[in-house]
N, CA, C and O of each residue as an XYZ file, in Angstrom:
780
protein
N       0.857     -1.190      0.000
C       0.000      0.000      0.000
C       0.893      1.240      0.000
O       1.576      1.389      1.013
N       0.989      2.046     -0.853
C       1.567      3.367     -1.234
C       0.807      4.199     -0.131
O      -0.318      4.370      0.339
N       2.290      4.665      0.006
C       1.725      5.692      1.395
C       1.472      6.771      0.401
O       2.056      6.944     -0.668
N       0.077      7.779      1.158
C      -0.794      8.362      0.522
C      -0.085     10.075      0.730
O      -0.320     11.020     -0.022
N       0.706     10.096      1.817
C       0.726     11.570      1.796
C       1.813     12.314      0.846
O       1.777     13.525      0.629
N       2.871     11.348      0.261
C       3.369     12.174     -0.845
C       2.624     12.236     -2.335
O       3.038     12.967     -3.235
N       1.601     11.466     -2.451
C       1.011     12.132     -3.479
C      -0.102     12.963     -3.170
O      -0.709     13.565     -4.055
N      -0.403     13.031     -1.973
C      -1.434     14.239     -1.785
C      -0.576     16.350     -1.438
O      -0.998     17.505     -1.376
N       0.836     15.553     -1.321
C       1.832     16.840     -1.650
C       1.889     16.906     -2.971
O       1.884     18.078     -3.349
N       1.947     16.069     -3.898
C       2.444     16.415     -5.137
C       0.736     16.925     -5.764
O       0.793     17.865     -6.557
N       0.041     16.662     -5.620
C      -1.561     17.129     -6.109
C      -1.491     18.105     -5.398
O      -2.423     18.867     -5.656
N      -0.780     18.512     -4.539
C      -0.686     20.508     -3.708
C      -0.300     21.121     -4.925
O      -0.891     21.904     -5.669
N       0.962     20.527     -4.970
C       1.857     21.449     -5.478
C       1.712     21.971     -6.965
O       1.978     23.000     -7.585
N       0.992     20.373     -7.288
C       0.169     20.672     -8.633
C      -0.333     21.783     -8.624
O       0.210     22.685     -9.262
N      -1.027     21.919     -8.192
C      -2.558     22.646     -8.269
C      -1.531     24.309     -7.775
O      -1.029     25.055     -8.615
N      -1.477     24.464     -6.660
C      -0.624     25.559     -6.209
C       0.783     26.154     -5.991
O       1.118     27.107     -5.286
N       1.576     25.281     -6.840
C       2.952     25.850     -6.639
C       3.545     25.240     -5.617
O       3.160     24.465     -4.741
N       5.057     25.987     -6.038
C       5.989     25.619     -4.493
C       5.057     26.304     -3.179
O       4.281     27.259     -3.215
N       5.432     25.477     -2.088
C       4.943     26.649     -0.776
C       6.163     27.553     -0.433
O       7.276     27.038     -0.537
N       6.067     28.816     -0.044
C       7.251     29.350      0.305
C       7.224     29.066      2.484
O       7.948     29.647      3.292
N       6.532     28.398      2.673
C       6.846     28.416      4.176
C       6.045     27.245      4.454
O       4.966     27.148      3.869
N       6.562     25.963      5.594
C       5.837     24.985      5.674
C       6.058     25.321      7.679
O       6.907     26.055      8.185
N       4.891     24.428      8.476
C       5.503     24.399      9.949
C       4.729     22.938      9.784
O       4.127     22.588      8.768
N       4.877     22.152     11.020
C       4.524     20.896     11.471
C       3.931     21.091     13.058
O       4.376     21.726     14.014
N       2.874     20.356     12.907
C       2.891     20.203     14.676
C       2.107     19.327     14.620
O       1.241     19.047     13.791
N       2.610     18.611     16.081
C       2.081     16.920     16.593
C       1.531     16.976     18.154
O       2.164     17.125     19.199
N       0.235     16.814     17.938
C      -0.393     16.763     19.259
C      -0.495     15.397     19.464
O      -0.778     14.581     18.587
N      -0.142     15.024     21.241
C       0.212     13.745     21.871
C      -1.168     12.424     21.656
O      -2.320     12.214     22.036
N      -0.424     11.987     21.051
C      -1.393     10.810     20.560
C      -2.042     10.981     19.277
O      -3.182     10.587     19.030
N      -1.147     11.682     18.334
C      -1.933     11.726     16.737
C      -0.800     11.852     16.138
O       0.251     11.837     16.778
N      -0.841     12.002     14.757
C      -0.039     11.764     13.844
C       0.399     13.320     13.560
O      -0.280     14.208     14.077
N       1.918     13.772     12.460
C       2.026     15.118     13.091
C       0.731     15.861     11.663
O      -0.070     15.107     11.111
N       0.787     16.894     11.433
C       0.180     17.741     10.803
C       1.179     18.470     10.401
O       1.944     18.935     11.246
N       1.355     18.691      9.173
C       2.321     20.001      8.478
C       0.846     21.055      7.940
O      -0.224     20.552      7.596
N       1.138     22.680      7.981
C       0.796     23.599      7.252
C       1.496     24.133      6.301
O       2.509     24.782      6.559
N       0.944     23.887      4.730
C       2.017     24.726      3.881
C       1.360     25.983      3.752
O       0.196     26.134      4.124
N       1.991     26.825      3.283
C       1.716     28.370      3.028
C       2.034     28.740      1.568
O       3.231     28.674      1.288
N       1.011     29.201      0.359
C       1.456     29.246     -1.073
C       1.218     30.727     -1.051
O       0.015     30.881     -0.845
N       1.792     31.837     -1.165
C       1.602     32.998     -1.910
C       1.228     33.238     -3.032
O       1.847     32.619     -3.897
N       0.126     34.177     -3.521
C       0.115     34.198     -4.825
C       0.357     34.866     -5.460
O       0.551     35.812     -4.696
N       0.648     35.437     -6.963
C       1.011     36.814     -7.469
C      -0.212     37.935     -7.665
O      -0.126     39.020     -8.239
N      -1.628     37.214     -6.870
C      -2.516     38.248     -7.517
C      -2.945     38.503     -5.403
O      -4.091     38.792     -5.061
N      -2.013     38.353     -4.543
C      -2.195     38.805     -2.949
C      -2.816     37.674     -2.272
O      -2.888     37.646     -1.043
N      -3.239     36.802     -2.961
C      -3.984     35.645     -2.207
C      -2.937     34.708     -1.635
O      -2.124     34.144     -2.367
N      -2.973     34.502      0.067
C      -2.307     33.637      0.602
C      -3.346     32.038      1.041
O      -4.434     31.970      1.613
N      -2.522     31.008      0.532
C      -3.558     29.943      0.622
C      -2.503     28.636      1.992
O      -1.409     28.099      1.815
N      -3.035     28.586      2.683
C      -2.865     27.192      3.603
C      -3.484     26.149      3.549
O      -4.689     25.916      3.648
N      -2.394     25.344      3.344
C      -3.053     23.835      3.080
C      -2.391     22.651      3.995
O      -1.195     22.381      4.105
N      -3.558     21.997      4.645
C      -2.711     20.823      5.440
C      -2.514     19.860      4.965
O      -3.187     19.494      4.001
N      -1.474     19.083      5.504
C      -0.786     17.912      5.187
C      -0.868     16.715      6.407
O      -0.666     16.675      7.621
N      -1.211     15.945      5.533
C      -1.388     15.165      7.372
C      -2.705     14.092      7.741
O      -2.810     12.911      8.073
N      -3.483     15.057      7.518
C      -4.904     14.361      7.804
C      -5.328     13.360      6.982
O      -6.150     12.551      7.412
N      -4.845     13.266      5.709
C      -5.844     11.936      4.671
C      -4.677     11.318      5.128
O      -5.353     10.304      5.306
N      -3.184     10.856      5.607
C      -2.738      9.693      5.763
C      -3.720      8.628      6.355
O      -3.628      7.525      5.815
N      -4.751      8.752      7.477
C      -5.143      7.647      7.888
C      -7.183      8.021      7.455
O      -7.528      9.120      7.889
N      -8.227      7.293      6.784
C      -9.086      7.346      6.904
C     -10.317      8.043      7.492
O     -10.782      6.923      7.706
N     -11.363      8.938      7.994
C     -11.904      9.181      8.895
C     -12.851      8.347      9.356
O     -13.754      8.157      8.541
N     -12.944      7.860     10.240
C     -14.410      7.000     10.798
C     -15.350      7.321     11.160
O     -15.155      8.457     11.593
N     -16.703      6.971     11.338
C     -17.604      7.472     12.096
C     -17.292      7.082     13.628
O     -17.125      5.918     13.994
N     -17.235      8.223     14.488
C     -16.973      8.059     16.000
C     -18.279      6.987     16.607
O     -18.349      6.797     17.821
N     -19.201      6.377     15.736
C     -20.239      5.365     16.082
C     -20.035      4.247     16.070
O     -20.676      3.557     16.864
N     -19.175      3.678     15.275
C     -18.936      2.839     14.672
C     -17.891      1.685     15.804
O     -17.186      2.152     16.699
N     -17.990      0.272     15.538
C     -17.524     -0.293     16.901
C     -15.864     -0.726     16.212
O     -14.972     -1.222     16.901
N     -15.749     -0.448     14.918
C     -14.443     -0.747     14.334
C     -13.591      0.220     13.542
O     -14.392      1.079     13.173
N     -12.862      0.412     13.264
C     -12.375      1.377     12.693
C     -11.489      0.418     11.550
O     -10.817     -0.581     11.804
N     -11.737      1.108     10.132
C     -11.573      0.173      9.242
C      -9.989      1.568      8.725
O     -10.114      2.766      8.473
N      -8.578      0.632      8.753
C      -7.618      1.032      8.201
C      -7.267      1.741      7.055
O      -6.420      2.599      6.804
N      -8.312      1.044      6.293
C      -8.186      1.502      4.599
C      -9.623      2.174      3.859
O      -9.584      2.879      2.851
N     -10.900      1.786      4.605
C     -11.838      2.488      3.889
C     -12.285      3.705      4.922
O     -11.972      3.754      6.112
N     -13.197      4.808      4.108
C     -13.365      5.854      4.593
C     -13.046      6.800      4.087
O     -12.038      6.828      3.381
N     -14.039      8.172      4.357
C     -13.354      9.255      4.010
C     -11.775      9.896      4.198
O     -11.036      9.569      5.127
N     -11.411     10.872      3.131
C     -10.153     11.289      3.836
C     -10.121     12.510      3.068
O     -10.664     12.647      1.972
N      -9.379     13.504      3.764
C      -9.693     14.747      3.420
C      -8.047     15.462      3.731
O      -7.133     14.998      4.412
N      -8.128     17.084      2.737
C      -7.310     17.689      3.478
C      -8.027     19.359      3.440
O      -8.901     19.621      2.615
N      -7.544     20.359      4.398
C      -8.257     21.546      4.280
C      -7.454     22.828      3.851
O      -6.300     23.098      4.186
N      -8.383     23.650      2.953
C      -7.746     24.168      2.222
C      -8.032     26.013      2.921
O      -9.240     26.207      3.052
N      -7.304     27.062      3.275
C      -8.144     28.419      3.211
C      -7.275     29.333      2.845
O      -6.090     29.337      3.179
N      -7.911     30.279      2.030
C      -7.529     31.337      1.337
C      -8.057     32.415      2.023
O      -9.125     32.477      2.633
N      -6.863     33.596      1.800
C      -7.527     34.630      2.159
C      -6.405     35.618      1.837
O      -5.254     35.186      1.769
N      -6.692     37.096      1.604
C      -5.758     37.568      1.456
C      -4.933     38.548      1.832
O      -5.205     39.579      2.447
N      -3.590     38.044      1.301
C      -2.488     38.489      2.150
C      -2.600     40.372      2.672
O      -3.476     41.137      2.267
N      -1.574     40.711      3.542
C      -1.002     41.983      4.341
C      -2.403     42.711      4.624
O      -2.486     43.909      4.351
N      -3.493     42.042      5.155
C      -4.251     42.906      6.018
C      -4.475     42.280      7.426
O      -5.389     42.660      8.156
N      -3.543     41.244      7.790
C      -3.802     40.806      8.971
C      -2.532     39.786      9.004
O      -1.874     39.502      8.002
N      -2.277     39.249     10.392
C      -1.256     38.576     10.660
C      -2.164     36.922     10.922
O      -2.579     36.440     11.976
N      -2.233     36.358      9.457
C      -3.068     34.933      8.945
C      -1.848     33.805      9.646
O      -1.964     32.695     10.165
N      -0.972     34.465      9.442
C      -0.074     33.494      9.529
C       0.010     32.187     11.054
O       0.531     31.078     11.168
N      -0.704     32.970     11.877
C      -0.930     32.837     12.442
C      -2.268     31.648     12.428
O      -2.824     31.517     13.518
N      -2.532     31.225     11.858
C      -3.623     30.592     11.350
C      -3.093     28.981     11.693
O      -3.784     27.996     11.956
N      -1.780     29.091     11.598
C      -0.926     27.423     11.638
C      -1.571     26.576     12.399
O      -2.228     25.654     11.916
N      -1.450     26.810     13.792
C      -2.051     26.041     14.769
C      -3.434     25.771     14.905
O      -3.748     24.653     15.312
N      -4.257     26.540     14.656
C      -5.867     26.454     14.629
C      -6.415     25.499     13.268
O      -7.428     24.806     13.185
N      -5.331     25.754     12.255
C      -5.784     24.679     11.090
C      -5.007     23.450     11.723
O      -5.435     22.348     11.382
N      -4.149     23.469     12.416
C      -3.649     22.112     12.574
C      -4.565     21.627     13.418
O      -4.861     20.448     13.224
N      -5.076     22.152     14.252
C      -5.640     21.137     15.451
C      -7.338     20.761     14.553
O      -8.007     19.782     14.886
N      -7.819     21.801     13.350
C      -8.567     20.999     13.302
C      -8.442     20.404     11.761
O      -9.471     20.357     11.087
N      -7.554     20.082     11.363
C      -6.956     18.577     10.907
C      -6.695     17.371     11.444
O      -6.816     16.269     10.908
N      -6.230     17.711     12.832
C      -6.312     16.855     13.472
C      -7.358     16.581     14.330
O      -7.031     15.623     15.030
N      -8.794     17.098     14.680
C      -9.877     16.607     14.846
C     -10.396     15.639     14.810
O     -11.097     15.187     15.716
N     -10.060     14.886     13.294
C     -10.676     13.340     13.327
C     -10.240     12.390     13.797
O     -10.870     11.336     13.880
N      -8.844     12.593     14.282
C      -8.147     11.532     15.108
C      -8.569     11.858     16.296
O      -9.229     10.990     16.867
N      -8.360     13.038     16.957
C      -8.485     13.506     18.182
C     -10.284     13.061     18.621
O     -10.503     12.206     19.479
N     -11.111     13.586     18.088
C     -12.513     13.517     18.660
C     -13.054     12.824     17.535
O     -14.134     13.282     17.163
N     -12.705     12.053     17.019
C     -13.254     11.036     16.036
C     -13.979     11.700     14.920
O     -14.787     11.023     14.286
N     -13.816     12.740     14.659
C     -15.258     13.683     14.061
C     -14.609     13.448     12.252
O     -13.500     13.539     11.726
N     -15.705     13.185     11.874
C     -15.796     13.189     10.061
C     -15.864     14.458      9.565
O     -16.954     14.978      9.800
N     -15.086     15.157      8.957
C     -15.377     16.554      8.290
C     -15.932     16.217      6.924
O     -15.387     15.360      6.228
N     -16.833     16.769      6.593
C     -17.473     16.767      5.206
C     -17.952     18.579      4.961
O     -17.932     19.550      5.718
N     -18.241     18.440      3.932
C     -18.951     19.805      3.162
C     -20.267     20.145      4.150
O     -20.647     19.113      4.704
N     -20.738     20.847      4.365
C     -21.648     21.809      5.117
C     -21.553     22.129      7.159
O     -22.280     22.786      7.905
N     -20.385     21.348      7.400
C     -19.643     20.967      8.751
C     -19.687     22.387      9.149
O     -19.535     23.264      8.299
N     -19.898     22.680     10.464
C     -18.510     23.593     11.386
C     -17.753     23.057     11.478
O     -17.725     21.850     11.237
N     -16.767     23.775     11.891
C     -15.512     23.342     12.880
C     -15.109     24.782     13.632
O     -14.919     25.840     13.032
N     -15.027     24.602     14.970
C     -14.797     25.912     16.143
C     -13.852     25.328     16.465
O     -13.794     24.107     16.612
N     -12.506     26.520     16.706
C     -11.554     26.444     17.510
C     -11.663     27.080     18.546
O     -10.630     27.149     19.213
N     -12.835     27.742     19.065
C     -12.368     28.336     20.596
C     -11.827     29.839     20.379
O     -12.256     30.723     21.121
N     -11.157     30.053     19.658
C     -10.391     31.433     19.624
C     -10.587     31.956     18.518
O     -11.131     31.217     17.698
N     -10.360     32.892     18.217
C      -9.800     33.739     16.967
C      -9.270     32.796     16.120
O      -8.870     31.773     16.674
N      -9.156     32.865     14.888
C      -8.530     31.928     14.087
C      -6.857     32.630     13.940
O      -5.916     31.844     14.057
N      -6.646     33.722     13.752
C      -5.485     34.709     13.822
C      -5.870     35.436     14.815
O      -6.927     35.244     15.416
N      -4.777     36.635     15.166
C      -5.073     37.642     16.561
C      -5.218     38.616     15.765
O      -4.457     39.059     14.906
N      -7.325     39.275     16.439
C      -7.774     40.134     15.838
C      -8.800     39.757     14.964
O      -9.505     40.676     14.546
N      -9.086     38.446     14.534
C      -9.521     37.969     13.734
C     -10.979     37.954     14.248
O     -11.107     37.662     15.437
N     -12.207     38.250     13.471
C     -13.642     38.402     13.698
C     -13.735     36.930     13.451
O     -14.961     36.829     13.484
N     -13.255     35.593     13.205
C     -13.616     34.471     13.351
C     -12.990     33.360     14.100
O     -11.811     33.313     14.451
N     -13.910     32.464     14.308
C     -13.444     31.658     15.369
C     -13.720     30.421     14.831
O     -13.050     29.515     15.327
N     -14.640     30.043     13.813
C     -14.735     28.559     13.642
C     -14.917     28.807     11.915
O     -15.064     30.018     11.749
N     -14.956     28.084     10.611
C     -14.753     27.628      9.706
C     -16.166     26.911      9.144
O     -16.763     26.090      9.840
N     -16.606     27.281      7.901
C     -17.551     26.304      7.649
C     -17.128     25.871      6.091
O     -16.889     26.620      5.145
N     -17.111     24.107      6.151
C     -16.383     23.722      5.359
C     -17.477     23.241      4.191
O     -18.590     22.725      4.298
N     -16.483     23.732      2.736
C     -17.739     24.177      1.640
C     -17.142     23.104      1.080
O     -16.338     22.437      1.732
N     -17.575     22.701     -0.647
C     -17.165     21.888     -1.033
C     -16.158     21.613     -1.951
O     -15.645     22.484     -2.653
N     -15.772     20.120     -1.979
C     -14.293     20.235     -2.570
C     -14.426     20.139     -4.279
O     -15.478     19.810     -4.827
N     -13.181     20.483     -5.014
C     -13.239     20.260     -6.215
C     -13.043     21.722     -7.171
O     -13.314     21.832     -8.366
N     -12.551     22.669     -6.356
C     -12.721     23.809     -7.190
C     -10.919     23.988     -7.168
O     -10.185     23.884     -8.150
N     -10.641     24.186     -6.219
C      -9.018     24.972     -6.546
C      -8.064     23.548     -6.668
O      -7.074     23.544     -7.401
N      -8.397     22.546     -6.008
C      -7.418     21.430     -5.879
C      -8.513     20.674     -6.341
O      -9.668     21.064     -6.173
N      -8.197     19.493     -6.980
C      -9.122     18.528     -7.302
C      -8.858     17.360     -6.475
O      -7.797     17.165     -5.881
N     -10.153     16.383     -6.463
C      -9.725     15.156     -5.571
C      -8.573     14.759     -6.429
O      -8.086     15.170     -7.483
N      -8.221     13.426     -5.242
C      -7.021     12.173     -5.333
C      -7.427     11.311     -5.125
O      -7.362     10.766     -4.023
N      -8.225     10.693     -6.516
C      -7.947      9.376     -6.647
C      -6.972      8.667     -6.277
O      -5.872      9.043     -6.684
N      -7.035      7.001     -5.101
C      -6.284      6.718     -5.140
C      -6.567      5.085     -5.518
O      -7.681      4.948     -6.023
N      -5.955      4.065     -5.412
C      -5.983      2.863     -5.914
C      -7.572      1.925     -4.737
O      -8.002      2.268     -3.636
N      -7.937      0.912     -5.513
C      -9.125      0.560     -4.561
C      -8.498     -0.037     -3.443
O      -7.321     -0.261     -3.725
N      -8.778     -0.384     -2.314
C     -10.143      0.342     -1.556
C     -10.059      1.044     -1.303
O     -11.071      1.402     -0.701
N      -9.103      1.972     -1.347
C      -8.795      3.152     -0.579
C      -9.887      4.421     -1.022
O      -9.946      4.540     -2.246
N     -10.487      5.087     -0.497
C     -12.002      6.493     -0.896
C     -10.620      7.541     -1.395
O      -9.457      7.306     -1.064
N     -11.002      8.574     -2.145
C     -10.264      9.823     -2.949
C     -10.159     10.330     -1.813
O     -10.647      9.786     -0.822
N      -9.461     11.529     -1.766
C      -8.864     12.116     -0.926
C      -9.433     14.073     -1.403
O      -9.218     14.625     -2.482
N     -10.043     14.587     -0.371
C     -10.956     15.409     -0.925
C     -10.379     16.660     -0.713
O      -9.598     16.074      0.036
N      -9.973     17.948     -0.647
C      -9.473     19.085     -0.566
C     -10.851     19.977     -0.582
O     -11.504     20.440     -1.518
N     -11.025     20.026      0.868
C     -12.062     20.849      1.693
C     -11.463     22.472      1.880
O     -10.616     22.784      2.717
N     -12.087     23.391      0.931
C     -12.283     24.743      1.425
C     -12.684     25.167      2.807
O     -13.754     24.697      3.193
N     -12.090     25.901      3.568
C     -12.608     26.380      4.745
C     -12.977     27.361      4.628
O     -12.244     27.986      3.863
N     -14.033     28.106      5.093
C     -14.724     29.742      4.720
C     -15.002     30.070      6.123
O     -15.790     29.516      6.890
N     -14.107     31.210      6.356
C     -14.337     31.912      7.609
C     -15.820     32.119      8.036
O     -16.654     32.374      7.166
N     -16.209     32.009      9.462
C     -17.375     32.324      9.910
C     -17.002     33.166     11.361
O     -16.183     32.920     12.247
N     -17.807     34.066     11.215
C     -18.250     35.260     12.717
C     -19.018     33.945     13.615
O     -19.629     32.995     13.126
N     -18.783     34.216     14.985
C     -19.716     33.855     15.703
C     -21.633     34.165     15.622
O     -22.405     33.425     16.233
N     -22.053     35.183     14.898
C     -23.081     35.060     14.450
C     -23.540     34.443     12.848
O     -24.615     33.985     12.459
N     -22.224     34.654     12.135
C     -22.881     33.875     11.205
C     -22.651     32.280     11.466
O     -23.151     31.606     10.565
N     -22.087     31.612     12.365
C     -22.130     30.755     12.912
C     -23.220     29.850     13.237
O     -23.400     28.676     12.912
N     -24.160     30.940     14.211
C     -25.343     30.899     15.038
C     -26.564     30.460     13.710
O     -27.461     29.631     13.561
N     -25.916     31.623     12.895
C     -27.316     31.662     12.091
C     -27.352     30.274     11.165
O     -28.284     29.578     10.760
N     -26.198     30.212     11.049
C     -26.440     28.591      9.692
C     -26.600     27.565     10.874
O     -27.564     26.834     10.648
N     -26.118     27.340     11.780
C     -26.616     26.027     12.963
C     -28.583     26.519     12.615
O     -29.294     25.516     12.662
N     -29.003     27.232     12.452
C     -30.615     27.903     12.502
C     -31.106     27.141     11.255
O     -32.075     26.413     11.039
N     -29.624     27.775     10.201
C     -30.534     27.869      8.782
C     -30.104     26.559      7.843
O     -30.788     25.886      7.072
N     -28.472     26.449      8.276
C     -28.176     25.857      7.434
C     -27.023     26.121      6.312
O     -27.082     27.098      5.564
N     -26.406     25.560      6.282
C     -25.083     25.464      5.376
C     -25.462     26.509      4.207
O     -25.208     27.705      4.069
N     -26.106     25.663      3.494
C     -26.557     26.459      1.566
C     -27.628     27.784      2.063
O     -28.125     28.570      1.256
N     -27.750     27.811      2.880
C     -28.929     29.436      3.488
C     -27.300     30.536      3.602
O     -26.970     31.446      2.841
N     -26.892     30.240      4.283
C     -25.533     31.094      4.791
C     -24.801     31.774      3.859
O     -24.400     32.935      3.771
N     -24.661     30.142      2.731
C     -23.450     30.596      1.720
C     -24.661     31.578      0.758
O     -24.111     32.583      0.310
N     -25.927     31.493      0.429
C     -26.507     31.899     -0.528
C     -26.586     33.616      0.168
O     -26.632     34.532     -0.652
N     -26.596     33.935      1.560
C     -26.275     34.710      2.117
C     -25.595     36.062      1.986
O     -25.864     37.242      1.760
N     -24.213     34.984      2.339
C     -22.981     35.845      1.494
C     -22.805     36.183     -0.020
O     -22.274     37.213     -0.435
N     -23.394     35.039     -0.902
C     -23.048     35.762     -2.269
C     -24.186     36.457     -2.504
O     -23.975     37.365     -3.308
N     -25.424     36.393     -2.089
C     -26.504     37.387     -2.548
C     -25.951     38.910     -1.897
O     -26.229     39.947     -2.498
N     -25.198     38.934     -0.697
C     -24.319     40.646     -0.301
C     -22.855     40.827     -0.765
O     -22.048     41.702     -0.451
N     -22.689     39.479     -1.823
C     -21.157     40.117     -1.759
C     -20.391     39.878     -1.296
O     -19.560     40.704     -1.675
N     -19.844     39.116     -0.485
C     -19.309     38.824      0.636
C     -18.074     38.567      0.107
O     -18.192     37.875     -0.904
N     -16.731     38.883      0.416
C     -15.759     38.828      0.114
C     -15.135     37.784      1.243
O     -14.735     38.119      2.358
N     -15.142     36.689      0.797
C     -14.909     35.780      1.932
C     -13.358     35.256      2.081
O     -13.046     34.381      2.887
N     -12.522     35.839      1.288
C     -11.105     36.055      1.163
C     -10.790     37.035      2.493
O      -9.950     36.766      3.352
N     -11.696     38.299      2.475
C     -11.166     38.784      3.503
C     -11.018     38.710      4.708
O     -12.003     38.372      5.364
N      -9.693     39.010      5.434
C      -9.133     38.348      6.954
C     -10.068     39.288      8.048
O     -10.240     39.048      9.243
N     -10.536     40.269      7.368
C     -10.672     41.298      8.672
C     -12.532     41.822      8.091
O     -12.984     42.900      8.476
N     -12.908     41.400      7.681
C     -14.443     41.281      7.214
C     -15.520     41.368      7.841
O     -15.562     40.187      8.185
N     -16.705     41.936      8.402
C     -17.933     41.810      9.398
C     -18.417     40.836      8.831
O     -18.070     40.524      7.692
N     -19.451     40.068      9.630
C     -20.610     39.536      9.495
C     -21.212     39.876      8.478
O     -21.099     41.065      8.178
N     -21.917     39.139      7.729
C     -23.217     39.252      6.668
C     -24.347     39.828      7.429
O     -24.650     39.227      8.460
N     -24.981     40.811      7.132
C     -26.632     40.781      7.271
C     -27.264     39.696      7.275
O     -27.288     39.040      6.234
N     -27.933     39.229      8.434
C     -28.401     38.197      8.531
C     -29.716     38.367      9.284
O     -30.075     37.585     10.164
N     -30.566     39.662      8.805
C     -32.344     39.799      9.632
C     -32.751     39.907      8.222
O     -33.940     40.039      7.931
């Protein structure tokens, strides 16, 4: 069985270039997590983890945990560069990459995910709602049994627009933001109108 995480680097790099800055971090009892960092020439800084599709996700229900089948994912967020210190972003995407090991949790398309804090310092968001894959990175196919390997967008969320899609709903939120515009690249952005 071909280990999966150097071709889910080389389908990065595909898709986005060299990274000009990578960090790693390993929380006790999981596997480590790298963040790469791609600059772009049009200001867009994109982070992408490394790490998470090495092992499957399970359902935390489930009385077995199957080695080779299952989802597997990696997460992707853009936003753009020199209006905020993103960089900072390393650790909060790592820990929730590492989520599915840690609290068993399946990330799929219309998910939260809350870190508790600011995502950067200063940052109007605190948790992520994960949209769907297939636009900037494409899946990774990989050989059977193994499930593709999916490259999940993360889209910043306010604590109220948070509130409001737990209400409304994933596709209410996003239809939300693009019916105002919503520049969801930006680091330092208000809330959507949401009455």
């Amino acid at each position: 069985m071909a280990d999966v995480l150097p071709l889910v680097e080389a389908r990065l790099l595909t898709a986005l270039g060299e990274p000009d800055a990578r960090a790693a971090v390993t929380f006790l009892g999981t596997d480590r997590v790298e963040v790469l960092r791609f600059r772009k020439e049009d200001g867009i800084v994109r982070y992408a983890t490394l790490g998470m599709s090495a092992s499957p996700m399970t359902d935390p229900t489930g009385m077995l945990a199957d080695p080779l089948k299952g989802p597997r994912a990696e997460l992707l967020l853009s936003v753009r560069g020199g209006l905020a210190d993103t960089d900072k972003v390393l650790r909060p995407l790592a820990v929730l990459a590492a989520s599915p090991q840690v609290e068993g949790v399946v990330v799929a398309p219309g998910a939260s995910l809350d870190v508790g804090e600011p995502l950067w310092p200063g940052a109007p968001f605190t948790s992520v709602l994960v949209a769907e894959p297939g636009g900037l990175v494409e899946d990774l196919e990989l050989d059977a049994p193994l499930d593709p390997v999916h490259f999940l967008p993360l889209l910043p969320m306010t604590p109220n627009e948070a509130a409001w899609k737990r209400v409304h709903g994933a596709q209410a939120l996003q239809e939300r933001w693009l019916t105002n515009g919503t520049d969801l690249r930006d680091p330092a952005r208000r809330s959507v109108p949401l009455d």
